[in-house]
mmCIF file of C-alpha atoms in Angstrom:
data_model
loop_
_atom_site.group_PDB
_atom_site.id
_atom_site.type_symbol
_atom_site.label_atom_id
_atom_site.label_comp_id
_atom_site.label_asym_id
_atom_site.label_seq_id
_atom_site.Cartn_x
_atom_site.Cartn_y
_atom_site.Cartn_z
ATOM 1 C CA UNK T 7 115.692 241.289 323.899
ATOM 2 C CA UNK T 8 115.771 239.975 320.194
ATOM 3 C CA UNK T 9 112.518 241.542 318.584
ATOM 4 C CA UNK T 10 111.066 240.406 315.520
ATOM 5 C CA UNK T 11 108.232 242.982 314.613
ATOM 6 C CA UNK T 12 107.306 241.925 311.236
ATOM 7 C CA UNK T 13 108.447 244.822 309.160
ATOM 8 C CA UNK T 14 111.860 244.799 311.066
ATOM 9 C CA UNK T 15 114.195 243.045 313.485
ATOM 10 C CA UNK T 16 116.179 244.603 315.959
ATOM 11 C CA UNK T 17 117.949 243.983 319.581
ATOM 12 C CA UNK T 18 116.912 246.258 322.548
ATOM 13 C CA UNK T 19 120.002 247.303 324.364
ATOM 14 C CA UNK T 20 120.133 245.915 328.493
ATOM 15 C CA UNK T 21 118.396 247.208 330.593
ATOM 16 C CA UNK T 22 115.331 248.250 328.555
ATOM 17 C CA UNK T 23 111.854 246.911 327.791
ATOM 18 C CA UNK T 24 109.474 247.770 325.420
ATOM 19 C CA UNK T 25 105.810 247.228 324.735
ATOM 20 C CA UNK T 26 103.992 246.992 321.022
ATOM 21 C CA UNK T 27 101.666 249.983 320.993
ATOM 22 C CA UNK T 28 100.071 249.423 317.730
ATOM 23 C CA UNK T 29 100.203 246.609 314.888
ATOM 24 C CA UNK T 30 98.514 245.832 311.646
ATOM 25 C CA UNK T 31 99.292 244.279 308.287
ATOM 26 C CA UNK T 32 97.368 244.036 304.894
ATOM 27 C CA UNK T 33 96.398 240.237 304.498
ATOM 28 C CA UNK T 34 97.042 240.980 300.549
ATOM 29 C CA UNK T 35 99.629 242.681 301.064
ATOM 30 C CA UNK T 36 102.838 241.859 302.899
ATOM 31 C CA UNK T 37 104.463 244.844 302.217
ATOM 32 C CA UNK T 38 101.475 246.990 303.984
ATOM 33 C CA UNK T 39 100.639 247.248 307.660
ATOM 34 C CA UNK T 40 102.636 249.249 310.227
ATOM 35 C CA UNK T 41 104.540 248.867 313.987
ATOM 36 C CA UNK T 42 104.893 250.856 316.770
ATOM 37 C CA UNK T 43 106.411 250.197 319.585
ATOM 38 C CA UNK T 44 107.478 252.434 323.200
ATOM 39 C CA UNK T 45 110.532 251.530 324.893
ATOM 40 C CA UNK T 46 111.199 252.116 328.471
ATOM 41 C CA UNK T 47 114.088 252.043 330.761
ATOM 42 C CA UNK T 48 113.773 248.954 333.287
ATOM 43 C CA UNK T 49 111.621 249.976 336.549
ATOM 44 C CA UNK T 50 109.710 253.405 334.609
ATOM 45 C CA UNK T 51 106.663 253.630 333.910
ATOM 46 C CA UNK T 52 106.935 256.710 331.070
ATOM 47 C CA UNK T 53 108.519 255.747 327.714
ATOM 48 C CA UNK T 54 112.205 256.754 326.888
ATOM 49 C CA UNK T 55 111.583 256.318 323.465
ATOM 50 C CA UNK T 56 108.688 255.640 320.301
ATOM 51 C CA UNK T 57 109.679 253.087 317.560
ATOM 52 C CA UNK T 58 107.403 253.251 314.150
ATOM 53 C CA UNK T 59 108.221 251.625 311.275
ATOM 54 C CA UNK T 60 105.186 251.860 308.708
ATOM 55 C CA UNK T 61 104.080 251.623 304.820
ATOM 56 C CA UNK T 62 101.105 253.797 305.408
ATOM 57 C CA UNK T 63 102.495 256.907 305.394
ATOM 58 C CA UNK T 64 102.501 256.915 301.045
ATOM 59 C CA UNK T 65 106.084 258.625 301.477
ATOM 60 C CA UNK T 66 107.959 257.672 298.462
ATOM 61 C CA UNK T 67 111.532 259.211 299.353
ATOM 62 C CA UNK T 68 114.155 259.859 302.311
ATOM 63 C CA UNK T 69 112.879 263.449 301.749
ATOM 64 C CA UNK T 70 109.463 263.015 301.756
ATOM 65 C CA UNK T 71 109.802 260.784 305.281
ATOM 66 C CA UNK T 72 111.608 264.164 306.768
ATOM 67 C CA UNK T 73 108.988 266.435 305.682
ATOM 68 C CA UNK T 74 106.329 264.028 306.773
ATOM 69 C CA UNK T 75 107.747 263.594 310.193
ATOM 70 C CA UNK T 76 107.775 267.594 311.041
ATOM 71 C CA UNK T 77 104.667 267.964 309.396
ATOM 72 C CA UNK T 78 102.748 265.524 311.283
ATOM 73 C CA UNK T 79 105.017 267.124 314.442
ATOM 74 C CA UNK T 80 103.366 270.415 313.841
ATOM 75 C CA UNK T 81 99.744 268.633 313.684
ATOM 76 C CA UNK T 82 100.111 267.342 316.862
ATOM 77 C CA UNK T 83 101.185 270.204 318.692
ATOM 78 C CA UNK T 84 98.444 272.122 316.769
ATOM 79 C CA UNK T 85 101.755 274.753 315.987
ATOM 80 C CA UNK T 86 104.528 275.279 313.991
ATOM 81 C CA UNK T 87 107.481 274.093 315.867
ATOM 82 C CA UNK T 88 111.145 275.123 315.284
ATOM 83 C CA UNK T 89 112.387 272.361 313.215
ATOM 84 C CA UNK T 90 116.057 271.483 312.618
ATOM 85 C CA UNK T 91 117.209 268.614 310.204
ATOM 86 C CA UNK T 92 120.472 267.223 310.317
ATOM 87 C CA UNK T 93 123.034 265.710 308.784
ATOM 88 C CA UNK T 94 122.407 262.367 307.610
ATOM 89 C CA UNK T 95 124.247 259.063 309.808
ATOM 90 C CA UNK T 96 124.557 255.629 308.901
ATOM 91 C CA UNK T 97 122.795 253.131 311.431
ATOM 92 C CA UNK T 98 122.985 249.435 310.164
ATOM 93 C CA UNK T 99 123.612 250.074 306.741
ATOM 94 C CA UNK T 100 120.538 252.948 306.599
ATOM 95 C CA UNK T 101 120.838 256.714 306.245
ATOM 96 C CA UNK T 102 118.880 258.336 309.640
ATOM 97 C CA UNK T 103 118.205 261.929 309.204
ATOM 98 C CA UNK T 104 117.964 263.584 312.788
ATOM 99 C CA UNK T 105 115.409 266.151 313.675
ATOM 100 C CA UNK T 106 115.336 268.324 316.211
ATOM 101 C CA UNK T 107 111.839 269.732 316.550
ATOM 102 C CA UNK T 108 110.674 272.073 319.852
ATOM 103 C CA UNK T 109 107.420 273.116 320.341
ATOM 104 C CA UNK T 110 105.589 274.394 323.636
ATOM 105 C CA UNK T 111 105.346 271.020 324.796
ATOM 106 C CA UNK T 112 109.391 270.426 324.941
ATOM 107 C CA UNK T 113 111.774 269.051 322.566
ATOM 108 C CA UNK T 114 111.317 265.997 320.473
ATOM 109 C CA UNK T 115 114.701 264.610 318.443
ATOM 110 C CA UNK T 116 114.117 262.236 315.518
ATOM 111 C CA UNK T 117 115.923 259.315 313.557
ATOM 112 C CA UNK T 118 114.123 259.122 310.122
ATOM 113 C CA UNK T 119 115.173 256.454 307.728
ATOM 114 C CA UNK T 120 112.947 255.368 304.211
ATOM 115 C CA UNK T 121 113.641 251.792 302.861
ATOM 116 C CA UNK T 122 112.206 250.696 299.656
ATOM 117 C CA UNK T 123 111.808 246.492 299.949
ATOM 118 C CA UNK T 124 112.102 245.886 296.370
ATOM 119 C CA UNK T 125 110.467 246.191 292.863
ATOM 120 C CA UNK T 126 107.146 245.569 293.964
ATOM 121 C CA UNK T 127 106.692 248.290 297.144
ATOM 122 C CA UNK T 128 105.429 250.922 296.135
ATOM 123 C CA UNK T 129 105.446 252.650 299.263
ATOM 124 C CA UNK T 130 108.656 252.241 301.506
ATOM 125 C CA UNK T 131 109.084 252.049 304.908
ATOM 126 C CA UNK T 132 109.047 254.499 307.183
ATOM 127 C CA UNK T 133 111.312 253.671 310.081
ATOM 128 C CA UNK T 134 111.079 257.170 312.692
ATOM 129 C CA UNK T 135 112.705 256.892 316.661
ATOM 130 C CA UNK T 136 110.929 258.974 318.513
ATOM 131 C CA UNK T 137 112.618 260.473 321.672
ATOM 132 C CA UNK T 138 112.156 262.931 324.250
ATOM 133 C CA UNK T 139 115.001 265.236 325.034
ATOM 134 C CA UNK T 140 113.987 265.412 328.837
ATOM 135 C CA UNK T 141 114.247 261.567 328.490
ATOM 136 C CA UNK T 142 117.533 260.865 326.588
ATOM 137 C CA UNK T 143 119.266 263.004 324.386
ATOM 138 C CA UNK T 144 119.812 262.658 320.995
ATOM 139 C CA UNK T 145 123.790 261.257 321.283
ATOM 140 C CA UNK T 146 122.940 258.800 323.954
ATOM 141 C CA UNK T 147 124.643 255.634 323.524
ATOM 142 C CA UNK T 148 121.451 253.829 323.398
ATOM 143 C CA UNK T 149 120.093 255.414 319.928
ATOM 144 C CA UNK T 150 123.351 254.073 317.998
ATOM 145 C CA UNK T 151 122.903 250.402 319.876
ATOM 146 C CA UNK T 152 119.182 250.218 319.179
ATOM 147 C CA UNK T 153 119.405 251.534 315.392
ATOM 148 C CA UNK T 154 122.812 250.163 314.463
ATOM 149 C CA UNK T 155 120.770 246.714 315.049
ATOM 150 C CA UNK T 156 117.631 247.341 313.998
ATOM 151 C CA UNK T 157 117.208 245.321 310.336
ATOM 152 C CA UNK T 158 113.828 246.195 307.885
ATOM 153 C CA UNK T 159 112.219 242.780 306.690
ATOM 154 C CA UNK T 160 112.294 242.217 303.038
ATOM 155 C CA UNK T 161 109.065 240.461 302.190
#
């Protein structure tokens, strides 16, 4: 499936579906507003995967988005989870940083790219890929389809 979600463009690999969770955007502001979307393998019912992209998150660096994303890891498991950042890879042109973060409720790996659109955002993009290790692991074949083609939207 070709999806256009506003804030970015990208192909889900066969045999995959996915379903927008969230989506808003700033009728003053192109540039503002956020997607998320869960992906699941054909014939599941429980998500393989989380897509977010977002400007609402007021991170202003690659850095920042990696600190944001374990922080707001550790908030929702109401601990501090081990967290283990990566080194960076190239999907599509971007620079994801993996995370590896386990808490009592299992291990969660990251992609975590920021995107600036131009002169005029002053916040970014956020783009995270959420995934589940019990789900697919972080070298499956499917991440590097599914990022290599995802594209952020210069508005």
């Amino acid at each position: 499936a070709d999806i256009n979600a506003e804030f970015i463009t990208l192909k889900l690999p066969a045999g995959y579906k996915y379903k927008v969770d969230s989506f808003s955007k700033d009728s003053k502001d192109p540039l503002k507003g956020n997607v998320t979307l869960f992906i699941y393998k054909d014939g599941e019912y429980s998500p393989v995967a989380k897509l977010t992209a977002t400007a609402r998150n007021m991170v202003r660096s690659q850095e920042e988005a990696v600190e944001n994303t374990i922080k707001l890891c550790n908030l929702q498991s109401y601990k501090e989870g081990k967290s283990e950042v990566g080194s960076d890879v190239t999907f599509g042109g971007y620079p994801y940083s993996p995370i590896k973060v386990s808490t009592e409720y299992g291990v969660r790996n990251y992609f975590v790219t920021y995107v600036n659109r131009g002169e005029t955002d002053k916040t970014g993009l956020l783009v995270k890929l959420e995934t589940k290790e019990d789900k697919i692991k972080a070298d499956d074949p499917f991440i590097k389809e599914l990022l290599d083609s995802l594209k952020v939207t210069m508005a």
